[in-house]
CSV table of N, CA and C in Angstrom, one decimal:
chain,number,residue,atom,x,y,z
D,26,MET,N,-15.8,6.0,-6.9
D,26,MET,CA,-15.6,5.2,-8.1
D,26,MET,C,-14.1,4.8,-8.1
D,27,GLY,N,-13.8,3.5,-8.1
D,27,GLY,CA,-12.4,3.1,-8.0
D,27,GLY,C,-11.8,3.0,-9.4
D,28,ILE,N,-10.5,2.7,-9.4
D,28,ILE,CA,-9.8,2.6,-10.7
D,28,ILE,C,-10.2,1.4,-11.5
D,29,TYR,N,-10.6,0.3,-10.8
D,29,TYR,CA,-11.0,-0.9,-11.6
D,29,TYR,C,-12.4,-0.7,-12.2
D,30,SER,N,-13.2,0.2,-11.7
D,30,SER,CA,-14.5,0.4,-12.3
D,30,SER,C,-14.4,1.4,-13.5
D,31,ARG,N,-13.2,2.0,-13.6
D,31,ARG,CA,-13.0,3.0,-14.7
D,31,ARG,C,-12.3,2.3,-15.9
D,32,GLY,N,-12.2,1.0,-15.9
D,32,GLY,CA,-11.6,0.4,-17.1
D,32,GLY,C,-10.2,0.0,-17.0
D,33,ILE,N,-9.6,0.2,-15.8
D,33,ILE,CA,-8.1,-0.1,-15.7
D,33,ILE,C,-8.1,-1.3,-14.7
D,34,ASP,N,-7.6,-2.4,-15.2
D,34,ASP,CA,-7.6,-3.6,-14.4
D,34,ASP,C,-6.2,-3.8,-13.7
D,35,ARG,N,-6.2,-4.7,-12.8
D,35,ARG,CA,-5.0,-4.9,-12.0
D,35,ARG,C,-3.8,-5.4,-12.9
D,36,SER,N,-4.0,-6.3,-13.9
D,36,SER,CA,-2.9,-6.7,-14.7
D,36,SER,C,-2.4,-5.6,-15.6
D,37,SER,N,-3.2,-4.7,-16.0
D,37,SER,CA,-2.7,-3.5,-16.7
D,37,SER,C,-1.8,-2.6,-15.8
D,38,LEU,N,-2.3,-2.4,-14.6
D,38,LEU,CA,-1.5,-1.6,-13.7
D,38,LEU,C,-0.1,-2.3,-13.4
D,39,LEU,N,-0.1,-3.6,-13.2
D,39,LEU,CA,1.2,-4.3,-13.0
D,39,LEU,C,2.1,-4.2,-14.2
D,40,LEU,N,1.5,-4.3,-15.4
D,40,LEU,CA,2.3,-4.2,-16.6
D,40,LEU,C,2.9,-2.8,-16.8
D,41,VAL,N,2.1,-1.7,-16.5
D,41,VAL,CA,2.6,-0.4,-16.6
D,41,VAL,C,3.7,-0.2,-15.6
D,42,PHE,N,3.5,-0.7,-14.4
D,42,PHE,CA,4.5,-0.5,-13.3
D,42,PHE,C,5.8,-1.3,-13.7
D,43,ALA,N,5.6,-2.4,-14.3
D,43,ALA,CA,6.8,-3.2,-14.7
D,43,ALA,C,7.6,-2.4,-15.7
D,44,PHE,N,7.0,-1.7,-16.7
D,44,PHE,CA,7.7,-1.0,-17.7
D,44,PHE,C,8.3,0.3,-17.1
D,45,CYS,N,7.8,0.7,-15.9
D,45,CYS,CA,8.4,1.8,-15.2
D,45,CYS,C,9.6,1.3,-14.4
D,46,VAL,N,9.4,0.2,-13.7
D,46,VAL,CA,10.5,-0.4,-12.8
D,46,VAL,C,11.7,-0.8,-13.6
D,47,PHE,N,11.5,-1.5,-14.7
D,47,PHE,CA,12.6,-2.2,-15.4
D,47,PHE,C,13.7,-1.2,-15.8
D,48,PRO,N,13.4,-0.2,-16.7
D,48,PRO,CA,14.5,0.7,-17.2
D,48,PRO,C,15.1,1.5,-16.1
D,49,ILE,N,14.3,1.9,-15.1
D,49,ILE,CA,14.8,2.8,-14.0
D,49,ILE,C,15.8,2.0,-13.2
D,50,HIS,N,15.5,0.7,-12.9
D,50,HIS,CA,16.4,-0.1,-12.1
D,50,HIS,C,17.6,-0.5,-12.9
D,51,VAL,N,17.4,-0.8,-14.1
D,51,VAL,CA,18.6,-1.1,-15.0
D,51,VAL,C,19.6,0.0,-15.0
D,52,TRP,N,19.1,1.2,-15.2
D,52,TRP,CA,19.9,2.4,-15.3
D,52,TRP,C,20.6,2.7,-13.9
D,53,THR,N,19.8,2.6,-12.9
D,53,THR,CA,20.3,2.8,-11.5
D,53,THR,C,21.5,1.8,-11.2
D,54,LEU,N,21.2,0.6,-11.4
D,54,LEU,CA,22.2,-0.4,-11.1
D,54,LEU,C,23.5,-0.3,-12.0
D,55,LEU,N,23.3,0.0,-13.3
D,55,LEU,CA,24.4,0.3,-14.2
D,55,LEU,C,25.2,1.5,-13.7
D,56,SER,N,24.6,2.5,-13.3
D,56,SER,CA,25.3,3.7,-12.8
D,56,SER,C,26.0,3.3,-11.5
D,57,GLY,N,25.4,2.6,-10.6
D,57,GLY,CA,26.1,2.2,-9.4
D,57,GLY,C,27.3,1.2,-9.6
D,58,PHE,N,27.1,0.3,-10.5
D,58,PHE,CA,28.2,-0.6,-10.8
D,58,PHE,C,29.3,0.1,-11.6
D,59,PHE,N,29.0,1.1,-12.3
D,59,PHE,CA,30.0,1.9,-13.0
D,59,PHE,C,30.9,2.6,-12.0
D,60,GLN,N,30.4,3.0,-10.8
D,60,GLN,CA,31.2,3.7,-9.8
D,60,GLN,C,31.7,2.7,-8.8
D,61,LEU,N,31.4,1.5,-8.9
D,61,LEU,CA,31.7,0.5,-7.8
D,61,LEU,C,33.2,0.4,-7.6
D,62,SER,N,34.0,0.4,-8.7
D,62,SER,CA,35.5,0.2,-8.5
D,62,SER,C,36.1,1.3,-7.7
D,63,ALA,N,35.6,2.5,-7.9
D,63,ALA,CA,36.1,3.7,-7.1
D,63,ALA,C,35.6,3.6,-5.7
D,64,TRP,N,34.4,3.2,-5.5
D,64,TRP,CA,33.8,3.1,-4.2
D,64,TRP,C,34.5,2.1,-3.3
D,65,THR,N,34.9,1.0,-4.0
D,65,THR,CA,35.5,-0.1,-3.2
D,65,THR,C,36.8,0.4,-2.5
D,66,LEU,N,37.5,1.4,-3.1
D,66,LEU,CA,38.7,1.9,-2.5
D,66,LEU,C,38.5,2.8,-1.4
D,67,ARG,N,37.3,3.3,-1.3
D,67,ARG,CA,37.0,4.3,-0.2
D,67,ARG,C,36.1,3.9,0.9
D,68,PHE,N,35.2,2.9,0.6
D,68,PHE,CA,34.2,2.5,1.6
D,68,PHE,C,34.3,1.1,2.0
D,69,SER,N,33.8,0.8,3.2
D,69,SER,CA,33.7,-0.6,3.7
D,69,SER,C,32.6,-1.3,3.0
D,70,LEU,N,32.5,-2.6,3.2
D,70,LEU,CA,31.5,-3.4,2.5
D,70,LEU,C,30.1,-3.0,3.0
D,71,TRP,N,29.9,-2.7,4.3
D,71,TRP,CA,28.6,-2.3,4.9
D,71,TRP,C,28.2,-0.9,4.3
D,72,ASP,N,29.2,0.0,4.1
D,72,ASP,CA,28.9,1.2,3.4
D,72,ASP,C,28.4,1.0,2.0
D,73,LEU,N,29.1,0.1,1.3
D,73,LEU,CA,28.7,-0.2,-0.1
D,73,LEU,C,27.2,-0.7,-0.2
D,74,VAL,N,26.9,-1.6,0.8
D,74,VAL,CA,25.6,-2.2,0.9
D,74,VAL,C,24.6,-1.0,1.1
D,75,GLY,N,25.0,-0.1,2.0
D,75,GLY,CA,24.1,1.1,2.2
D,75,GLY,C,23.9,2.0,1.0
D,76,ILE,N,25.0,2.2,0.3
D,76,ILE,CA,24.9,3.0,-0.9
D,76,ILE,C,24.0,2.4,-1.9
D,77,PHE,N,24.1,1.1,-2.2
D,77,PHE,CA,23.2,0.4,-3.1
D,77,PHE,C,21.8,0.3,-2.6
D,78,SER,N,21.6,0.3,-1.3
D,78,SER,CA,20.3,0.3,-0.7
D,78,SER,C,19.6,1.6,-1.0
D,79,TYR,N,20.4,2.7,-0.8
D,79,TYR,CA,19.8,4.0,-1.1
D,79,TYR,C,19.5,4.2,-2.6
D,80,LEU,N,20.4,3.6,-3.4
D,80,LEU,CA,20.1,3.7,-4.9
D,80,LEU,C,18.8,3.0,-5.2
D,81,LEU,N,18.6,1.8,-4.6
D,81,LEU,CA,17.4,1.0,-4.9
D,81,LEU,C,16.2,1.7,-4.3
D,82,LEU,N,16.3,2.3,-3.2
D,82,LEU,CA,15.2,3.1,-2.6
D,82,LEU,C,14.8,4.3,-3.5
D,83,GLY,N,15.8,5.0,-4.0
D,83,GLY,CA,15.5,6.0,-5.0
D,83,GLY,C,14.9,5.5,-6.3
D,84,ALA,N,15.3,4.4,-6.8
D,84,ALA,CA,14.7,3.8,-8.0
D,84,ALA,C,13.3,3.4,-7.7
D,85,LEU,N,13.0,2.8,-6.5
D,85,LEU,CA,11.7,2.5,-6.2
D,85,LEU,C,10.8,3.7,-6.1
D,86,LEU,N,11.2,4.7,-5.5
D,86,LEU,CA,10.4,5.9,-5.4
D,86,LEU,C,10.2,6.6,-6.7
D,87,GLU,N,11.2,6.6,-7.6
D,87,GLU,CA,11.0,7.1,-8.9
D,87,GLU,C,10.0,6.3,-9.7
D,88,SER,N,10.1,5.0,-9.6
D,88,SER,CA,9.2,4.1,-10.3
D,88,SER,C,7.8,4.3,-9.9
D,89,LEU,N,7.6,4.4,-8.6
D,89,LEU,CA,6.2,4.6,-8.0
D,89,LEU,C,5.7,6.0,-8.5
D,90,ALA,N,6.5,7.0,-8.5
D,90,ALA,CA,6.1,8.3,-8.9
D,90,ALA,C,5.7,8.3,-10.4
D,91,LEU,N,6.5,7.7,-11.2
D,91,LEU,CA,6.2,7.6,-12.7
D,91,LEU,C,4.9,6.8,-12.9
D,92,ALA,N,4.8,5.7,-12.3
D,92,ALA,CA,3.5,4.9,-12.5
D,92,ALA,C,2.3,5.7,-11.9
D,93,GLY,N,2.5,6.4,-10.8
D,93,GLY,CA,1.4,7.2,-10.3
D,93,GLY,C,1.1,8.4,-11.3
D,94,LEU,N,2.1,9.0,-11.9
D,94,LEU,CA,1.8,10.0,-12.9
D,94,LEU,C,1.0,9.5,-14.1
D,95,ILE,N,1.4,8.3,-14.6
D,95,ILE,CA,0.7,7.7,-15.7
D,95,ILE,C,-0.7,7.4,-15.3
D,96,LEU,N,-0.9,6.9,-14.1
D,96,LEU,CA,-2.3,6.6,-13.7
D,96,LEU,C,-3.1,7.9,-13.6
D,97,ALA,N,-2.5,8.9,-13.0
D,97,ALA,CA,-3.2,10.2,-12.9
D,97,ALA,C,-3.5,10.7,-14.3
D,98,LEU,N,-2.6,10.6,-15.2
D,98,LEU,CA,-2.9,11.1,-16.6
D,98,LEU,C,-4.0,10.3,-17.2
D,99,ALA,N,-4.1,9.0,-16.9
D,99,ALA,CA,-5.2,8.2,-17.4
D,99,ALA,C,-6.6,8.7,-17.0
D,100,PHE,N,-6.7,9.3,-15.8
D,100,PHE,CA,-7.9,9.8,-15.3
D,100,PHE,C,-8.2,11.3,-15.7
D,101,VAL,N,-7.1,12.0,-16.0
D,101,VAL,CA,-7.3,13.4,-16.3
D,101,VAL,C,-7.5,13.6,-17.8
D,102,LEU,N,-6.8,12.8,-18.6
D,102,LEU,CA,-6.9,12.9,-20.1
D,102,LEU,C,-8.2,12.3,-20.5
D,103,PRO,N,-8.7,12.6,-21.7
D,103,PRO,CA,-9.9,11.9,-22.2
D,103,PRO,C,-9.7,10.4,-22.3
D,104,ALA,N,-10.7,9.7,-22.1
D,104,ALA,CA,-10.6,8.2,-22.0
D,104,ALA,C,-10.0,7.6,-23.3
D,105,GLY,N,-10.2,8.2,-24.4
D,105,GLY,CA,-9.6,7.6,-25.7
D,105,GLY,C,-8.1,7.8,-25.8
D,106,TRP,N,-7.5,8.6,-25.0
D,106,TRP,CA,-6.1,8.9,-25.1
D,106,TRP,C,-5.3,7.9,-24.4
D,107,LEU,N,-5.6,7.6,-23.2
D,107,LEU,CA,-4.8,6.7,-22.4
D,107,LEU,C,-5.5,5.6,-21.7
D,108,ARG,N,-6.7,5.9,-21.2
D,108,ARG,CA,-7.5,4.9,-20.5
D,108,ARG,C,-7.9,3.7,-21.3
D,109,GLN,N,-8.3,3.9,-22.5
D,109,GLN,CA,-8.6,2.8,-23.4
D,109,GLN,C,-7.2,2.2,-23.9
D,110,ARG,N,-7.1,0.9,-23.8
D,110,ARG,CA,-5.9,0.2,-24.0
D,110,ARG,C,-4.8,0.7,-23.1
D,111,PHE,N,-5.1,0.8,-21.8
D,111,PHE,CA,-4.2,1.4,-20.8
D,111,PHE,C,-2.9,0.6,-20.7
D,112,ALA,N,-3.0,-0.7,-20.8
D,112,ALA,CA,-1.8,-1.6,-20.7
D,112,ALA,C,-0.8,-1.2,-21.8
D,113,LEU,N,-1.3,-1.1,-23.0
D,113,LEU,CA,-0.4,-0.8,-24.1
D,113,LEU,C,0.1,0.7,-24.0
D,114,ARG,N,-0.8,1.6,-23.9
D,114,ARG,CA,-0.4,3.0,-24.0
D,114,ARG,C,0.4,3.5,-22.7
D,115,GLY,N,-0.1,3.0,-21.6
D,115,GLY,CA,0.6,3.4,-20.3
D,115,GLY,C,2.0,2.8,-20.2
D,116,SER,N,2.1,1.5,-20.7
D,116,SER,CA,3.4,0.8,-20.7
D,116,SER,C,4.4,1.5,-21.6
D,117,ALA,N,3.9,1.9,-22.8
D,117,ALA,CA,4.8,2.6,-23.8
D,117,ALA,C,5.2,3.9,-23.2
D,118,LEU,N,4.3,4.6,-22.6
D,118,LEU,CA,4.6,5.9,-22.0
D,118,LEU,C,5.6,5.8,-20.9
D,119,GLY,N,5.4,4.8,-20.0
D,119,GLY,CA,6.3,4.6,-18.9
D,119,GLY,C,7.7,4.2,-19.4
D,120,LEU,N,7.8,3.3,-20.4
D,120,LEU,CA,9.0,2.9,-21.0
D,120,LEU,C,9.8,4.1,-21.6
D,121,LEU,N,9.1,4.9,-22.4
D,121,LEU,CA,9.7,6.0,-23.0
D,121,LEU,C,10.1,7.1,-22.1
D,122,ILE,N,9.3,7.4,-21.1
D,122,ILE,CA,9.7,8.4,-20.1
D,122,ILE,C,10.9,8.0,-19.3
D,123,SER,N,10.9,6.7,-18.9
D,123,SER,CA,12.0,6.3,-18.0
D,123,SER,C,13.3,6.2,-18.9
D,124,ILE,N,13.2,5.8,-20.1
D,124,ILE,CA,14.4,5.7,-20.9
D,124,ILE,C,14.9,7.2,-21.2
D,125,GLY,N,13.9,8.1,-21.5
D,125,GLY,CA,14.3,9.5,-21.7
D,125,GLY,C,14.9,10.1,-20.5
D,126,SER,N,14.4,9.8,-19.3
D,126,SER,CA,15.0,10.4,-18.1
D,126,SER,C,16.4,9.8,-17.9
D,127,ALA,N,16.6,8.5,-18.1
D,127,ALA,CA,17.9,7.9,-18.0
D,127,ALA,C,18.9,8.5,-19.0
D,128,ALA,N,18.5,8.7,-20.2
D,128,ALA,CA,19.3,9.3,-21.2
D,128,ALA,C,19.7,10.7,-20.9
D,129,SER,N,18.8,11.5,-20.3
D,129,SER,CA,19.1,12.9,-20.0
D,129,SER,C,20.1,13.0,-18.9
D,130,LEU,N,20.2,11.9,-18.1
D,130,LEU,CA,21.1,11.9,-16.9
D,130,LEU,C,22.5,11.3,-17.3
D,131,SER,N,22.6,10.8,-18.5
D,131,SER,CA,23.8,10.1,-18.9
D,131,SER,C,25.0,11.1,-19.1
D,132,GLU,N,26.2,10.6,-19.1
D,132,GLU,CA,27.3,11.5,-19.4
D,132,GLU,C,27.5,11.8,-20.9
D,133,TRP,N,26.8,11.1,-21.7
D,133,TRP,CA,27.0,11.3,-23.2
D,133,TRP,C,26.1,12.4,-23.7
D,134,VAL,N,25.0,12.7,-23.0
D,134,VAL,CA,24.1,13.7,-23.4
D,134,VAL,C,24.1,14.8,-22.4
D,135,ARG,N,24.7,15.9,-22.7
D,135,ARG,CA,24.8,17.1,-21.9
D,135,ARG,C,24.3,18.3,-22.7
D,136,PHE,N,23.4,19.0,-22.1
D,136,PHE,CA,22.9,20.2,-22.7
D,136,PHE,C,23.3,21.4,-21.9
D,137,ASP,N,23.7,22.5,-22.6
D,137,ASP,CA,23.9,23.8,-22.0
D,137,ASP,C,22.7,24.7,-22.3
D,138,TRP,N,22.2,25.3,-21.3
D,138,TRP,CA,21.1,26.2,-21.6
D,138,TRP,C,21.5,27.6,-21.9
D,139,PRO,N,21.0,28.3,-22.8
D,139,PRO,CA,19.9,27.9,-23.7
D,139,PRO,C,20.4,26.9,-24.7
D,140,LEU,N,19.4,26.1,-25.2
D,140,LEU,CA,19.8,25.1,-26.2
D,140,LEU,C,20.2,25.7,-27.5
D,141,GLY,N,21.3,25.1,-28.0
D,141,GLY,CA,21.8,25.4,-29.3
D,141,GLY,C,21.1,24.6,-30.4
D,142,GLY,N,21.5,24.8,-31.6
D,142,GLY,CA,20.9,24.1,-32.8
D,142,GLY,C,21.1,22.6,-32.7
D,143,LEU,N,22.2,22.1,-32.3
D,143,LEU,CA,22.5,20.7,-32.2
D,143,LEU,C,21.6,20.0,-31.1
D,144,GLU,N,21.5,20.7,-30.0
D,144,GLU,CA,20.7,20.1,-28.9
D,144,GLU,C,19.2,20.1,-29.3
D,145,ILE,N,18.7,21.2,-29.9
D,145,ILE,CA,17.3,21.2,-30.3
D,145,ILE,C,17.0,20.1,-31.4
D,146,GLY,N,18.0,19.9,-32.3
D,146,GLY,CA,17.8,18.8,-33.2
D,146,GLY,C,17.8,17.5,-32.5
D,147,PHE,N,18.6,17.3,-31.5
D,147,PHE,CA,18.5,16.0,-30.8
D,147,PHE,C,17.2,15.8,-30.1
D,148,VAL,N,16.7,16.9,-29.4
D,148,VAL,CA,15.4,16.8,-28.7
D,148,VAL,C,14.3,16.5,-29.7
D,149,LEU,N,14.3,17.2,-30.9
D,149,LEU,CA,13.3,16.9,-31.9
D,149,LEU,C,13.4,15.5,-32.4
D,150,ALA,N,14.6,15.0,-32.5
D,150,ALA,CA,14.8,13.6,-33.0
D,150,ALA,C,14.2,12.6,-32.0
D,151,VAL,N,14.5,12.9,-30.7
D,151,VAL,CA,13.9,12.0,-29.6
D,151,VAL,C,12.4,12.1,-29.6
D,152,ILE,N,11.8,13.2,-29.8
D,152,ILE,CA,10.4,13.4,-29.9
D,152,ILE,C,9.8,12.6,-31.1
D,153,ALA,N,10.5,12.7,-32.2
D,153,ALA,CA,10.1,11.9,-33.4
D,153,ALA,C,10.2,10.4,-33.2
D,154,VAL,N,11.2,10.0,-32.5
D,154,VAL,CA,11.3,8.5,-32.2
D,154,VAL,C,10.2,8.1,-31.3
D,155,PHE,N,9.9,8.9,-30.3
D,155,PHE,CA,8.8,8.6,-29.3
D,155,PHE,C,7.5,8.5,-30.1
D,156,ALA,N,7.2,9.5,-31.0
D,156,ALA,CA,6.0,9.6,-31.7
D,156,ALA,C,5.9,8.4,-32.7
D,157,GLY,N,7.0,8.0,-33.3
D,157,GLY,CA,7.1,6.9,-34.2
D,157,GLY,C,6.8,5.6,-33.4
D,158,PHE,N,7.3,5.5,-32.2
D,158,PHE,CA,7.1,4.3,-31.4
D,158,PHE,C,5.6,4.1,-31.1
D,159,PHE,N,5.0,5.2,-30.7
D,159,PHE,CA,3.5,5.2,-30.4
D,159,PHE,C,2.7,4.9,-31.6
D,160,TRP,N,3.1,5.4,-32.8
D,160,TRP,CA,2.4,5.2,-34.0
D,160,TRP,C,2.5,3.7,-34.4
D,161,LEU,N,3.7,3.1,-34.2
D,161,LEU,CA,3.9,1.7,-34.6
D,161,LEU,C,3.0,0.8,-33.7
D,162,LEU,N,3.0,1.1,-32.4
D,162,LEU,CA,2.2,0.3,-31.5
D,162,LEU,C,0.7,0.5,-31.8
D,163,HIS,N,0.3,1.7,-32.2
D,163,HIS,CA,-1.1,1.9,-32.5
D,163,HIS,C,-1.5,1.3,-33.8
D,164,ARG,N,-0.7,1.4,-34.8
D,164,ARG,CA,-1.0,1.0,-36.2
D,164,ARG,C,-1.0,-0.5,-36.4
D,165,PHE,N,0.0,-1.2,-35.8
D,165,PHE,CA,0.2,-2.6,-36.1
D,165,PHE,C,-0.1,-3.4,-34.8
D,166,GLU,N,-1.2,-4.2,-34.9
D,166,GLU,CA,-1.6,-5.0,-33.8
D,166,GLU,C,-0.6,-6.0,-33.4
D,167,ARG,N,0.1,-6.5,-34.3
D,167,ARG,CA,1.2,-7.5,-34.1
D,167,ARG,C,2.3,-6.9,-33.2
D,168,ALA,N,2.7,-5.7,-33.5
D,168,ALA,CA,3.7,-5.0,-32.8
D,168,ALA,C,3.2,-4.8,-31.3
D,169,ALA,N,2.0,-4.4,-31.2
D,169,ALA,CA,1.4,-4.2,-29.9
D,169,ALA,C,1.4,-5.5,-29.1
D,170,ARG,N,1.0,-6.6,-29.7
D,170,ARG,CA,1.0,-7.9,-29.0
D,170,ARG,C,2.4,-8.3,-28.6
D,171,TYR,N,3.4,-8.1,-29.4
D,171,TYR,CA,4.8,-8.4,-29.1
D,171,TYR,C,5.3,-7.5,-27.9
D,172,PHE,N,4.9,-6.3,-28.0
D,172,PHE,CA,5.3,-5.4,-26.9
D,172,PHE,C,4.7,-5.8,-25.6
D,173,LEU,N,3.4,-6.1,-25.6
D,173,LEU,CA,2.8,-6.6,-24.3
D,173,LEU,C,3.3,-7.9,-23.9
D,174,ALA,N,3.7,-8.8,-24.8
D,174,ALA,CA,4.2,-10.1,-24.4
D,174,ALA,C,5.6,-9.9,-23.8
D,175,THR,N,6.4,-9.0,-24.3
D,175,THR,CA,7.7,-8.6,-23.7
D,175,THR,C,7.5,-8.0,-22.3
D,176,GLY,N,6.4,-7.3,-22.2
D,176,GLY,CA,6.1,-6.7,-20.9
D,176,GLY,C,5.8,-7.7,-19.8
D,177,GLU,N,5.1,-8.8,-20.2
D,177,GLU,CA,4.9,-9.9,-19.3
D,177,GLU,C,6.2,-10.6,-18.8
D,178,ARG,N,7.1,-10.6,-19.7
D,178,ARG,CA,8.4,-11.2,-19.3
D,178,ARG,C,9.2,-10.2,-18.5
D,179,ILE,N,9.1,-9.0,-18.8
D,179,ILE,CA,9.8,-7.9,-18.0
D,179,ILE,C,9.2,-7.9,-16.6
D,180,LEU,N,7.9,-8.2,-16.5
D,180,LEU,CA,7.2,-8.2,-15.1
D,180,LEU,C,7.9,-9.2,-14.2
D,181,VAL,N,8.4,-10.3,-14.7
D,181,VAL,CA,9.1,-11.3,-13.8
D,181,VAL,C,10.4,-10.7,-13.3
D,182,LEU,N,11.2,-10.1,-14.1
D,182,LEU,CA,12.4,-9.4,-13.7
D,182,LEU,C,12.1,-8.2,-12.8
D,183,SER,N,11.0,-7.5,-13.0
D,183,SER,CA,10.7,-6.4,-12.2
D,183,SER,C,10.3,-6.8,-10.8
D,184,LEU,N,9.7,-8.0,-10.7
D,184,LEU,CA,9.5,-8.6,-9.3
D,184,LEU,C,10.8,-8.8,-8.6
D,185,VAL,N,11.8,-9.3,-9.3
D,185,VAL,CA,13.1,-9.5,-8.6
D,185,VAL,C,13.7,-8.1,-8.2
D,186,TYR,N,13.5,-7.1,-9.0
D,186,TYR,CA,13.9,-5.8,-8.6
D,186,TYR,C,13.2,-5.3,-7.4
D,187,LEU,N,11.9,-5.6,-7.4
D,187,LEU,CA,11.1,-5.1,-6.2
D,187,LEU,C,11.5,-5.9,-4.9
D,188,ALA,N,11.9,-7.1,-5.1
D,188,ALA,CA,12.4,-7.9,-3.9
D,188,ALA,C,13.7,-7.2,-3.4
D,189,MET,N,14.5,-6.8,-4.4
D,189,MET,CA,15.8,-6.1,-4.0
D,189,MET,C,15.5,-4.8,-3.4
D,190,ASP,N,14.4,-4.1,-3.8
D,190,ASP,CA,14.0,-2.8,-3.2
D,190,ASP,C,13.6,-3.0,-1.8
D,191,ILE,N,12.8,-4.1,-1.5
D,191,ILE,CA,12.3,-4.3,-0.2
D,191,ILE,C,13.5,-4.6,0.7
D,192,ALA,N,14.5,-5.4,0.3
D,192,ALA,CA,15.7,-5.6,1.0
D,192,ALA,C,16.4,-4.3,1.3
D,193,GLY,N,16.5,-3.5,0.2
D,193,GLY,CA,17.2,-2.2,0.4
D,193,GLY,C,16.5,-1.2,1.3
D,194,VAL,N,15.2,-1.2,1.3
D,194,VAL,CA,14.4,-0.4,2.3
D,194,VAL,C,14.7,-0.9,3.7
D,195,LEU,N,14.7,-2.2,3.9
D,195,LEU,CA,15.0,-2.7,5.2
D,195,LEU,C,16.4,-2.4,5.7
D,196,ILE,N,17.4,-2.4,4.8
D,196,ILE,CA,18.7,-2.1,5.1
D,196,ILE,C,18.8,-0.6,5.5
D,197,VAL,N,18.1,0.3,4.7
D,197,VAL,CA,18.1,1.7,5.0
D,197,VAL,C,17.5,1.9,6.4
D,198,ILE,N,16.5,1.3,6.7
D,198,ILE,CA,15.8,1.4,8.0
D,198,ILE,C,16.8,1.0,9.1
D,199,VAL,N,17.4,-0.2,8.9
D,199,VAL,CA,18.4,-0.7,9.9
D,199,VAL,C,19.5,0.3,10.1
D,200,ARG,N,20.1,0.8,9.0
D,200,ARG,CA,21.2,1.7,9.1
D,200,ARG,C,20.8,3.0,9.8
D,201,ASN,N,19.6,3.5,9.5
D,201,ASN,CA,19.2,4.8,10.1
D,201,ASN,C,18.8,4.6,11.6
D,202,LEU,N,18.3,3.5,11.9
D,202,LEU,CA,17.9,3.3,13.3
D,202,LEU,C,19.2,2.9,14.2
D,203,GLY,N,20.1,2.2,13.5
D,203,GLY,CA,21.3,1.8,14.2
D,203,GLY,C,22.4,2.9,14.3
D,204,GLY,N,22.2,3.9,13.5
D,204,GLY,CA,23.2,5.0,13.6
D,204,GLY,C,24.4,4.7,12.8
D,205,ALA,N,24.4,3.8,11.8
D,205,ALA,CA,25.5,3.5,11.0
D,205,ALA,C,25.7,4.4,9.9
């Protein structure tokens, strides 16, 4: 039994994947450009191209893993949780997980383990924002339509990111085969 026969169509899969690709790539490129001024002093142009190619390869693998996880959850969880309205719920989940992972890697949010009171408060606030976002999309059909319409626009930019990923993968292959 394929994924299309279980109520998940191709356009929903693409939309979920776009909501995984977009924030991960934005964060990856912002992180790379933030370091670019220091890297230009140490590396040649070909080395910088290689660095960004590896960054894009990592972002592509992370996007594929996140979209695969969401798809696996759609089949493991009861149908009413994620599989019904998969485009909306899967996209929202992909967006929130990727933004959450980017925020957890940022320089502004650092936690020391075990978590103290301030960190636990921050984590609870993030969970409340995520729950509120899901409630908003579930409760108001207009918000859900706007969210999905935004996703269709993000899909176009995500295709540009995927083209950059393909170029990055080819550069990584050339660099590794050429011994550079």
